[in-house]
mmCIF file of N, CA and C in Angstrom:
data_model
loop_
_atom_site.group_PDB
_atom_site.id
_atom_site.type_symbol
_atom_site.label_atom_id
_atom_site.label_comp_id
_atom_site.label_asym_id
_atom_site.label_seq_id
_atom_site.Cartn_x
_atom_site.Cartn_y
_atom_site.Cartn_z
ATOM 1 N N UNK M 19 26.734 28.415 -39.288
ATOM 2 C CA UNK M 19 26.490 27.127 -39.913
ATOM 3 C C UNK M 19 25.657 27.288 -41.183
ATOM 4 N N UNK M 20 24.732 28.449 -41.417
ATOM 5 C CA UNK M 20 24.094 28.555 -42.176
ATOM 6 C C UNK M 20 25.000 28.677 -43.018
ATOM 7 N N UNK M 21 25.879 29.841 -43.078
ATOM 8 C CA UNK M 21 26.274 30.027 -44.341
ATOM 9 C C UNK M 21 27.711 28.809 -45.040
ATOM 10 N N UNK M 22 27.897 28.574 -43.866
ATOM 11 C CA UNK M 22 28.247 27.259 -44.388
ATOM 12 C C UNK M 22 27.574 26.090 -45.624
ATOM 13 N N UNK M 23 26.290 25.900 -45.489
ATOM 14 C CA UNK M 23 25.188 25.548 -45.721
ATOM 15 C C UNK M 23 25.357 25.596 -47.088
ATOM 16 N N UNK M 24 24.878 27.563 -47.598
ATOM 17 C CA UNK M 24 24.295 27.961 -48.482
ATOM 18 C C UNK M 24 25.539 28.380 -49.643
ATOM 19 N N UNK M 25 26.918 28.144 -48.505
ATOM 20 C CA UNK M 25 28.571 28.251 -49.826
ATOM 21 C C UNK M 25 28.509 27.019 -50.621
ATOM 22 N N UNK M 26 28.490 25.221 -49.649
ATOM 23 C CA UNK M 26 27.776 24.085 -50.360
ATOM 24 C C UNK M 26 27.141 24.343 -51.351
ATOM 25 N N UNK M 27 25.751 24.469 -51.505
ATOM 26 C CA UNK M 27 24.666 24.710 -52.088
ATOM 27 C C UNK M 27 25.425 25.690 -53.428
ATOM 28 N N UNK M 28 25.809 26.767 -53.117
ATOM 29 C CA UNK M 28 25.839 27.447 -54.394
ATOM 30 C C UNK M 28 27.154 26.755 -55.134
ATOM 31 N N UNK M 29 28.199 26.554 -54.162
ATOM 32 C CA UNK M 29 29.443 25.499 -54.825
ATOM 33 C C UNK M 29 29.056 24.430 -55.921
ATOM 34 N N UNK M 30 28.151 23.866 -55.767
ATOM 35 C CA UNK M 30 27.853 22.746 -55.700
ATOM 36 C C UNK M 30 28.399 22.382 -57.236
ATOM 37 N N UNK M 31 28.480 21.480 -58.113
ATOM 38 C CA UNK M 31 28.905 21.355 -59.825
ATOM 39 C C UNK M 31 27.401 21.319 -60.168
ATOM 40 N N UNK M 32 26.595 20.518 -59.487
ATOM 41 C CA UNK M 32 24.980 20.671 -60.359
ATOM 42 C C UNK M 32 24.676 21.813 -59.513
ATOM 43 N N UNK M 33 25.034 23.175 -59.359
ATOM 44 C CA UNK M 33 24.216 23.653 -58.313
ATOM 45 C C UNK M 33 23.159 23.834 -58.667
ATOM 46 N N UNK M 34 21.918 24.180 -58.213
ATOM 47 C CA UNK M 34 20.259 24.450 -58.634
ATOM 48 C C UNK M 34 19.827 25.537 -58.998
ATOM 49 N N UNK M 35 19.146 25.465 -59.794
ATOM 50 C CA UNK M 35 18.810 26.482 -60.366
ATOM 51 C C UNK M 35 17.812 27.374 -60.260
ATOM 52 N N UNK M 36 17.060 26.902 -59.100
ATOM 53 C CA UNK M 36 16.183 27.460 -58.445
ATOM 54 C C UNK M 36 15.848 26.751 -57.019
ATOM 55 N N UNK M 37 15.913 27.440 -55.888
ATOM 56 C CA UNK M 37 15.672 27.327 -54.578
ATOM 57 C C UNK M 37 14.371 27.986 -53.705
ATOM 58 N N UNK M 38 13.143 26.742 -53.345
ATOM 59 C CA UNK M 38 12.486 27.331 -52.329
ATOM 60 C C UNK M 38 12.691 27.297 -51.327
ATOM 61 N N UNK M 39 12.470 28.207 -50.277
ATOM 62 C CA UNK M 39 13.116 28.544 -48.940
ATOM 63 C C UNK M 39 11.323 28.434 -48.118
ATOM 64 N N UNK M 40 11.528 27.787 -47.259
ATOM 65 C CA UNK M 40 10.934 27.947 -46.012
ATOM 66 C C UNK M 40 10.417 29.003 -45.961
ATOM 67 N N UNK M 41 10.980 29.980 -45.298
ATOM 68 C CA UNK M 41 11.017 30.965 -44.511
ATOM 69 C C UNK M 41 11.757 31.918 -45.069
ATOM 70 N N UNK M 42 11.128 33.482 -45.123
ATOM 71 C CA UNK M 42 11.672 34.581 -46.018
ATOM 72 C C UNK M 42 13.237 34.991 -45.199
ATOM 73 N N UNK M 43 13.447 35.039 -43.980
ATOM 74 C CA UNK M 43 14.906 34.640 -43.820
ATOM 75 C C UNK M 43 15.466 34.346 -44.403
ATOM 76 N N UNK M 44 15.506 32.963 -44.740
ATOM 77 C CA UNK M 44 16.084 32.219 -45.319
ATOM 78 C C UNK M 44 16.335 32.824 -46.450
ATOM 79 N N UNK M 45 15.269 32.758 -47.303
ATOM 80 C CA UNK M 45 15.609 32.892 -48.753
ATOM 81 C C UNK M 45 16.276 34.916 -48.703
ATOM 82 N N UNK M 46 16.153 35.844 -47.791
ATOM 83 C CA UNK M 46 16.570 36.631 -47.731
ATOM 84 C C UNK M 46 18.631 36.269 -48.074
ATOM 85 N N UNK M 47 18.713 35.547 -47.167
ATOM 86 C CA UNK M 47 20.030 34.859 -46.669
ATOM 87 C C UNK M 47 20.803 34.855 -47.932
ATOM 88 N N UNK M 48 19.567 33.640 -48.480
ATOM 89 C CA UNK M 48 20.008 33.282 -49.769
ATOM 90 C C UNK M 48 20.091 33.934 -51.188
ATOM 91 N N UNK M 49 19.858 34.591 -51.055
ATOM 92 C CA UNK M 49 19.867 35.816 -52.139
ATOM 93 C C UNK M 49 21.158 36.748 -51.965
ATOM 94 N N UNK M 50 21.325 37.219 -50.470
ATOM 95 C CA UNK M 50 22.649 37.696 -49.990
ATOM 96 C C UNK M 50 23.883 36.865 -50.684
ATOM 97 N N UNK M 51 23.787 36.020 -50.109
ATOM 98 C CA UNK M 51 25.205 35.011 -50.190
ATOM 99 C C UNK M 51 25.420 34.449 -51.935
ATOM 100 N N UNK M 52 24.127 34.421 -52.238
ATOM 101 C CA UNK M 52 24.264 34.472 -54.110
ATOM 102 C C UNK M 52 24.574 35.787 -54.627
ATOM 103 N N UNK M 53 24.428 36.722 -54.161
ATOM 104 C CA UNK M 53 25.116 38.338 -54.814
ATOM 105 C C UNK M 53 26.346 38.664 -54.544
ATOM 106 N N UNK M 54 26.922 37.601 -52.995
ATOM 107 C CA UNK M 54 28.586 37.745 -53.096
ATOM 108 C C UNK M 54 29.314 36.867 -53.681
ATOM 109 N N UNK M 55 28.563 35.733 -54.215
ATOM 110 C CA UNK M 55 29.455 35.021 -55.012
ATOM 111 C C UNK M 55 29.636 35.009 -56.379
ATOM 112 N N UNK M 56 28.337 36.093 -56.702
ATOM 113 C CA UNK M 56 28.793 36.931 -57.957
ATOM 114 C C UNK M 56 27.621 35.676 -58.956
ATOM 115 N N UNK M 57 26.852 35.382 -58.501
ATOM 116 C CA UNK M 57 25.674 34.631 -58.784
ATOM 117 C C UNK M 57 24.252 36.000 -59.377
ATOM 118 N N UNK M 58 23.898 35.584 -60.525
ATOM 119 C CA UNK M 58 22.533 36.546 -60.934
ATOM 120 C C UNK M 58 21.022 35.992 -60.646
ATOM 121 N N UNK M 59 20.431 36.840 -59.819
ATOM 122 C CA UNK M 59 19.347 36.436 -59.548
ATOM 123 C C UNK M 59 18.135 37.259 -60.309
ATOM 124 N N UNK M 60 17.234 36.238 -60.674
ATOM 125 C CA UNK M 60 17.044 35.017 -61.515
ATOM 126 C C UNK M 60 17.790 34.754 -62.594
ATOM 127 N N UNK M 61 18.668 35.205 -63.299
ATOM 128 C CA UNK M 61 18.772 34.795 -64.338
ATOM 129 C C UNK M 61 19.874 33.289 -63.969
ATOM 130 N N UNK M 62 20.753 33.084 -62.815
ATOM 131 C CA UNK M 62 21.826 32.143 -62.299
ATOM 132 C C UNK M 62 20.638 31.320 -61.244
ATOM 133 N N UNK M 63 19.767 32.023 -60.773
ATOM 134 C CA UNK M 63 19.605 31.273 -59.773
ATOM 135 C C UNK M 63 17.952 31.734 -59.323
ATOM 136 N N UNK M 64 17.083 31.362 -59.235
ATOM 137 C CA UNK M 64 15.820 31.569 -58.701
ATOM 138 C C UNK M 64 15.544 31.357 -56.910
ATOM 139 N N UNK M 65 14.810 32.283 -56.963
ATOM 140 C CA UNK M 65 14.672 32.166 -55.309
ATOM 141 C C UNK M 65 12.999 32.633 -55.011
ATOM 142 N N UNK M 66 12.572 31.639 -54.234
ATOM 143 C CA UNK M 66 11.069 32.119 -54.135
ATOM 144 C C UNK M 66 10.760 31.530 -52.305
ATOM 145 N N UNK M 67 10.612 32.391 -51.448
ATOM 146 C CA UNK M 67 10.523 31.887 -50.184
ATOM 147 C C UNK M 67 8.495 31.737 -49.879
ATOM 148 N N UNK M 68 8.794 32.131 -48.333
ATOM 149 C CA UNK M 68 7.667 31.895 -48.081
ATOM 150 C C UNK M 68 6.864 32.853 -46.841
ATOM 151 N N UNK M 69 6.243 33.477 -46.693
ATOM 152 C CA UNK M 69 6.355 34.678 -45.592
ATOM 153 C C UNK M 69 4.466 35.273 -45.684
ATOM 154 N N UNK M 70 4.606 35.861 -44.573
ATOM 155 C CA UNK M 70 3.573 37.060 -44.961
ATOM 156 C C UNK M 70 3.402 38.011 -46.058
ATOM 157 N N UNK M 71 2.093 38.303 -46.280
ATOM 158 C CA UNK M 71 2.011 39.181 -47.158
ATOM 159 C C UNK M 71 2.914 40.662 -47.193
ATOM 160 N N UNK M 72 2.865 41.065 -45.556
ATOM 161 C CA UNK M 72 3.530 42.294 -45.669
ATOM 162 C C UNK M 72 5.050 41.864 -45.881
ATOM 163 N N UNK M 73 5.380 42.749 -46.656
ATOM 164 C CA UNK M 73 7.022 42.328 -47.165
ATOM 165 C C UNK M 73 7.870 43.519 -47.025
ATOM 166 N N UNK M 74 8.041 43.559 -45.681
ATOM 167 C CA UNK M 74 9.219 44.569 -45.111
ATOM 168 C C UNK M 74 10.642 44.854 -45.386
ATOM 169 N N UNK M 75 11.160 45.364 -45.707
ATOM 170 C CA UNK M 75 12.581 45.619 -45.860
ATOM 171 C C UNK M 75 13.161 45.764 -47.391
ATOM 172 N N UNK M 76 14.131 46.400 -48.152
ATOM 173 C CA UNK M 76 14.294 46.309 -49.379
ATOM 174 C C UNK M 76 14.897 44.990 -50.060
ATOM 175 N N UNK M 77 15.439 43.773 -49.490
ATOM 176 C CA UNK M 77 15.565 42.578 -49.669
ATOM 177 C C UNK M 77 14.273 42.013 -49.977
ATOM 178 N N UNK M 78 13.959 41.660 -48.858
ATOM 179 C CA UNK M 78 12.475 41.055 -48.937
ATOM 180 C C UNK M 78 11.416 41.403 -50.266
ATOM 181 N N UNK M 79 11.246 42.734 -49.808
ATOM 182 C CA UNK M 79 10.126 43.466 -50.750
ATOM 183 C C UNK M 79 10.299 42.585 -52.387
ATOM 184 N N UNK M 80 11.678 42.777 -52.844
ATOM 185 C CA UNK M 80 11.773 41.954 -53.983
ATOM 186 C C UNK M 80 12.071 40.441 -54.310
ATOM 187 N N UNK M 81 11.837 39.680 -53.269
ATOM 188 C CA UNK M 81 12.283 38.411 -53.484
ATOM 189 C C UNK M 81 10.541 37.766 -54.152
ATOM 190 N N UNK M 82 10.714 36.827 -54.908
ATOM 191 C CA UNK M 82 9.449 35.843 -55.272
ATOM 192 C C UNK M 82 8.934 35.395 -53.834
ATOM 193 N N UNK M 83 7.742 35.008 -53.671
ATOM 194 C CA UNK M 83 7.034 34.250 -52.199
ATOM 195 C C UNK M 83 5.786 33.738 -51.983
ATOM 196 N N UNK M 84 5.669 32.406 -51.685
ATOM 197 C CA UNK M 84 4.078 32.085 -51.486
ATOM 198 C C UNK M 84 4.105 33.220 -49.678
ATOM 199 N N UNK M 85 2.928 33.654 -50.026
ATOM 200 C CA UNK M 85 2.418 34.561 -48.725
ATOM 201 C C UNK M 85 1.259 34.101 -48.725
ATOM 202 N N UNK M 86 1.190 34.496 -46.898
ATOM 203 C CA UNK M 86 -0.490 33.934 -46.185
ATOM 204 C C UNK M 86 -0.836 35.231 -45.684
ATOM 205 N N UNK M 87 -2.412 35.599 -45.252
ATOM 206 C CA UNK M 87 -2.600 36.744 -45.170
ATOM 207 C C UNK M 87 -2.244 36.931 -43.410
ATOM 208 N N UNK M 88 -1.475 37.498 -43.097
ATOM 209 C CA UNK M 88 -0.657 37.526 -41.385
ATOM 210 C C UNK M 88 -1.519 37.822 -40.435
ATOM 211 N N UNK M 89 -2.525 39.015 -41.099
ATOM 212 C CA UNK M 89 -3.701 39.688 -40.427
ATOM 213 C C UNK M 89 -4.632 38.544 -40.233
ATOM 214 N N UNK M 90 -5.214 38.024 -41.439
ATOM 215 C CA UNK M 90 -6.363 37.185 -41.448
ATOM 216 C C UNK M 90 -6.538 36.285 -40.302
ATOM 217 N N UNK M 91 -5.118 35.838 -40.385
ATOM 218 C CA UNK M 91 -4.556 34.340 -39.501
ATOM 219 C C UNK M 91 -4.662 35.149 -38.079
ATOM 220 N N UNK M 92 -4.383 36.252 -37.715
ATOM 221 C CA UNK M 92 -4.296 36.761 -36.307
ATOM 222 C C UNK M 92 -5.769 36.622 -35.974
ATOM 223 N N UNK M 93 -6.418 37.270 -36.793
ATOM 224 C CA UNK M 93 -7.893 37.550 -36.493
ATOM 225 C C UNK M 93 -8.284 36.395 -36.338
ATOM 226 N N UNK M 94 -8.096 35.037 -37.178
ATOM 227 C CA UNK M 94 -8.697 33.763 -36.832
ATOM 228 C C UNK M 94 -8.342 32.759 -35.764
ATOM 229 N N UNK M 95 -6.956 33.330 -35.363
ATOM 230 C CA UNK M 95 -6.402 32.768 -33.885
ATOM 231 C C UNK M 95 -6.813 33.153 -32.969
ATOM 232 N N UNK M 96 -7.145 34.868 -32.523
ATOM 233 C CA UNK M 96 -7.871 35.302 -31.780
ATOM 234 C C UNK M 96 -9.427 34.604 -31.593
ATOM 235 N N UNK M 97 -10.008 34.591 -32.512
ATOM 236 C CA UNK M 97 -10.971 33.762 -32.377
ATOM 237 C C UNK M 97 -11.633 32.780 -31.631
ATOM 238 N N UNK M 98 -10.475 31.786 -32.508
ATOM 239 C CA UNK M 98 -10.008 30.409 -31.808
ATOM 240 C C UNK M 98 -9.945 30.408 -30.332
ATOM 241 N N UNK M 99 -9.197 31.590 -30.003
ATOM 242 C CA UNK M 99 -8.712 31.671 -28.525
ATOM 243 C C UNK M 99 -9.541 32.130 -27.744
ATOM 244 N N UNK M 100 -10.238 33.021 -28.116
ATOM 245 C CA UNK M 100 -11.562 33.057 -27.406
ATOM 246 C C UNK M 100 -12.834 32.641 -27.247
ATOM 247 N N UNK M 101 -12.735 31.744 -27.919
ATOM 248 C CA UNK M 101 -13.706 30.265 -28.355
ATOM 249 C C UNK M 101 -13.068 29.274 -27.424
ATOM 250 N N UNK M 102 -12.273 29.374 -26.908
ATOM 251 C CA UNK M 102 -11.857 28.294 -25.953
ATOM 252 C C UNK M 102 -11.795 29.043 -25.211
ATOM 253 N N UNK M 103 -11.602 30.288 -24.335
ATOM 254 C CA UNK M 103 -11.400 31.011 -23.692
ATOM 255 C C UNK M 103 -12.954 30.879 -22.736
ATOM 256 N N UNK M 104 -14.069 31.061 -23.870
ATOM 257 C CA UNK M 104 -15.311 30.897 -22.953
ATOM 258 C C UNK M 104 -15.985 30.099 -23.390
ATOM 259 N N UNK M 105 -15.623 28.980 -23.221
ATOM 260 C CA UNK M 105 -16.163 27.155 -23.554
ATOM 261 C C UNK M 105 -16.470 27.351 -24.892
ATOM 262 N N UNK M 106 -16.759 27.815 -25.836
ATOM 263 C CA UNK M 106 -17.651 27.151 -26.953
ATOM 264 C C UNK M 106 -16.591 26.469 -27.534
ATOM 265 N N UNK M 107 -15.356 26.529 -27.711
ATOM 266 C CA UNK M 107 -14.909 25.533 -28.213
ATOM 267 C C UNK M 107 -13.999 24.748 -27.231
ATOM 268 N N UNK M 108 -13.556 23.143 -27.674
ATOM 269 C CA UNK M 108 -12.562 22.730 -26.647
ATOM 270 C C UNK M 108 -10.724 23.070 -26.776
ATOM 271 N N UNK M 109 -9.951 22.950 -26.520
ATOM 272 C CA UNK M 109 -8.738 22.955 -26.374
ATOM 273 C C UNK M 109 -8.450 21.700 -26.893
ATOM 274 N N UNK M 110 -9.218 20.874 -27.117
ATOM 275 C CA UNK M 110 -8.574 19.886 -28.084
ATOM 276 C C UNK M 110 -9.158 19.678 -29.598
ATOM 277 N N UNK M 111 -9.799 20.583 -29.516
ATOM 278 C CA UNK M 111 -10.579 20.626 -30.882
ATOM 279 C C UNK M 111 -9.576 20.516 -32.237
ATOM 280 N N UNK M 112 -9.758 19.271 -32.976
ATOM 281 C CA UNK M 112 -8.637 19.060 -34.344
ATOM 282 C C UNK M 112 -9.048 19.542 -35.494
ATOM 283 N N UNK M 113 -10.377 20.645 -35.921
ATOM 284 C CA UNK M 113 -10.564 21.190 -37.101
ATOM 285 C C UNK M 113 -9.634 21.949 -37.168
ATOM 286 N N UNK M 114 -9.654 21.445 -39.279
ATOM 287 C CA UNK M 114 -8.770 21.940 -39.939
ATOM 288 C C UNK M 114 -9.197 23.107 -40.661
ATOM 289 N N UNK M 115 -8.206 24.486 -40.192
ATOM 290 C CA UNK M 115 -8.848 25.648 -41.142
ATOM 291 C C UNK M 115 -7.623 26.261 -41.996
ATOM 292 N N UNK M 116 -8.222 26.339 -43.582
ATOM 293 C CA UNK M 116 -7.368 26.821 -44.264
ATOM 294 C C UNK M 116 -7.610 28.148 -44.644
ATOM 295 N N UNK M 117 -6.673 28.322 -45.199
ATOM 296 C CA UNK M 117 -6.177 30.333 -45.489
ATOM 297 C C UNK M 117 -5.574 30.223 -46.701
ATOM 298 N N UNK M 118 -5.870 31.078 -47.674
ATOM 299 C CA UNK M 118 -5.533 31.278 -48.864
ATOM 300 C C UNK M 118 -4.631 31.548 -48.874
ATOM 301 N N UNK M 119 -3.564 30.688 -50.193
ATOM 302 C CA UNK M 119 -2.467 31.140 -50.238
ATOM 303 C C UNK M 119 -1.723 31.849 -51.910
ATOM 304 N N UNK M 120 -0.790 33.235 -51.648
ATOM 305 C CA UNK M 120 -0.802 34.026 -53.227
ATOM 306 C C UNK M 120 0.473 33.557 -53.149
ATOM 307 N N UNK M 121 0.788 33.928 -54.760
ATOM 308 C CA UNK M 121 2.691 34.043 -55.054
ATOM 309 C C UNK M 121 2.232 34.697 -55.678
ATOM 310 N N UNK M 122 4.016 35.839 -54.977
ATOM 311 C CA UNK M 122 4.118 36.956 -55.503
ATOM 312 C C UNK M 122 5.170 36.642 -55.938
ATOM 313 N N UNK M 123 5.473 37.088 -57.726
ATOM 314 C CA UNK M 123 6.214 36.650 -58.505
ATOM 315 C C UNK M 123 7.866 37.570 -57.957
ATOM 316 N N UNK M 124 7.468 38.905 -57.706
ATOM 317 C CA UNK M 124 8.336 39.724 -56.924
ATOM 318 C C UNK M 124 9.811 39.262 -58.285
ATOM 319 N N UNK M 125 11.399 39.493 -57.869
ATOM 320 C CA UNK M 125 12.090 39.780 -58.765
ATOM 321 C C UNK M 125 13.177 38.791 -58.836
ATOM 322 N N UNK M 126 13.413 37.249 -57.888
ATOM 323 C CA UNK M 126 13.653 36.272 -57.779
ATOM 324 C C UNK M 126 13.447 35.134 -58.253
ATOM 325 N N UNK M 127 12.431 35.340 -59.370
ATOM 326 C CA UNK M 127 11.779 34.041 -59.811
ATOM 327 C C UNK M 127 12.568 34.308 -61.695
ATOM 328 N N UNK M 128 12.894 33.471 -62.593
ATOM 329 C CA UNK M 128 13.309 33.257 -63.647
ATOM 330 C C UNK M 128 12.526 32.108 -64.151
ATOM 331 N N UNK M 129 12.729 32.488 -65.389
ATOM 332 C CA UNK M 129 12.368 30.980 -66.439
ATOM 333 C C UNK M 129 13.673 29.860 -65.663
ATOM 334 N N UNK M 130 13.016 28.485 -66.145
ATOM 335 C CA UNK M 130 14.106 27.344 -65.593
ATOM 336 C C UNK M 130 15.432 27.304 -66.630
ATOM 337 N N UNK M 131 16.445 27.531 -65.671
ATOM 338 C CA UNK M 131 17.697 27.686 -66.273
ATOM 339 C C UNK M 131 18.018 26.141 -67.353
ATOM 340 N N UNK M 132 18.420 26.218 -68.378
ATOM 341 C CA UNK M 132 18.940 24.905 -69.720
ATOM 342 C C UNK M 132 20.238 24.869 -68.775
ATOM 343 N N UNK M 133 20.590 23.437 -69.012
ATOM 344 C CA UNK M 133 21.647 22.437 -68.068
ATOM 345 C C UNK M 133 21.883 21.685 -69.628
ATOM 346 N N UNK M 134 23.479 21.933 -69.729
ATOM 347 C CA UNK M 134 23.915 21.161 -70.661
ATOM 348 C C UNK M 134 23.593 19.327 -70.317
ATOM 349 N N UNK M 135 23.813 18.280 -71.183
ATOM 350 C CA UNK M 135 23.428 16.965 -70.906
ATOM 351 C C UNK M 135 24.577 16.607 -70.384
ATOM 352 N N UNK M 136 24.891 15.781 -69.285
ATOM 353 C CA UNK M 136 25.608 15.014 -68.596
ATOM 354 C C UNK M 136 26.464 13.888 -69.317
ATOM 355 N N UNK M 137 27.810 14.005 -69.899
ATOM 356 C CA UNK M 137 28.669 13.332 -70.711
ATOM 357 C C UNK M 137 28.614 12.030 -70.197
#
């Protein structure tokens, strides 16, 4: 169904000229299915997902991506979990904790593609 999805999407007459993805899957996906349709990335099409810092695999490694630090977040869940684990904190506790977030420009990202004007 996905790639169902992402033939739409690149079909499309306005197709876009740049796509953020969720999830580095995804935009893995999407980078695939734009290199068989004979689509140039960035220069046809931008792609910037979203993932951990560590960037495994030779797809990945080069795609654009906001990343969170994977480690940091483990270490601060553990935490968490053992803060509830031996009372000091509750299990319903609603603080909000944030984690820095980078983009890595990586080899997916382009200037914004010029779109002729609409007759």
């Amino acid at each position: 169904h996905a790639e169902e999805l992402v033939a739409r999407l690149l079909n499309h007459p306005r197709r876009p000229t740049g796509v953020f993805c969720g999830d580095d899957y995804v935009s893995e996906r999407l980078f695939l299915a734009a290199m068989r349709q004979g689509l140039r990335v960035p220069e046809d099409l931008s792609i910037i997902g979203f993932g951990p810092t560590f960037r495994d695999g030779p797809v990945r490694a080069g795609l654009a991506a906001v990343v969170v630090d994977e480690v940091k977040l483990g270490h601060r869940a553990a935490r968490i979990l053992s803060e509830i684990g031996d009372g000091r904190r509750s299990q319903d506790d609603e603080q909000e904790i944030l984690l820095p977030l980078t983009v890595l420009r990586g080899q997916s990202l382009g200037p914004a593609a010029t779109r002729e004007a609409p007759n």
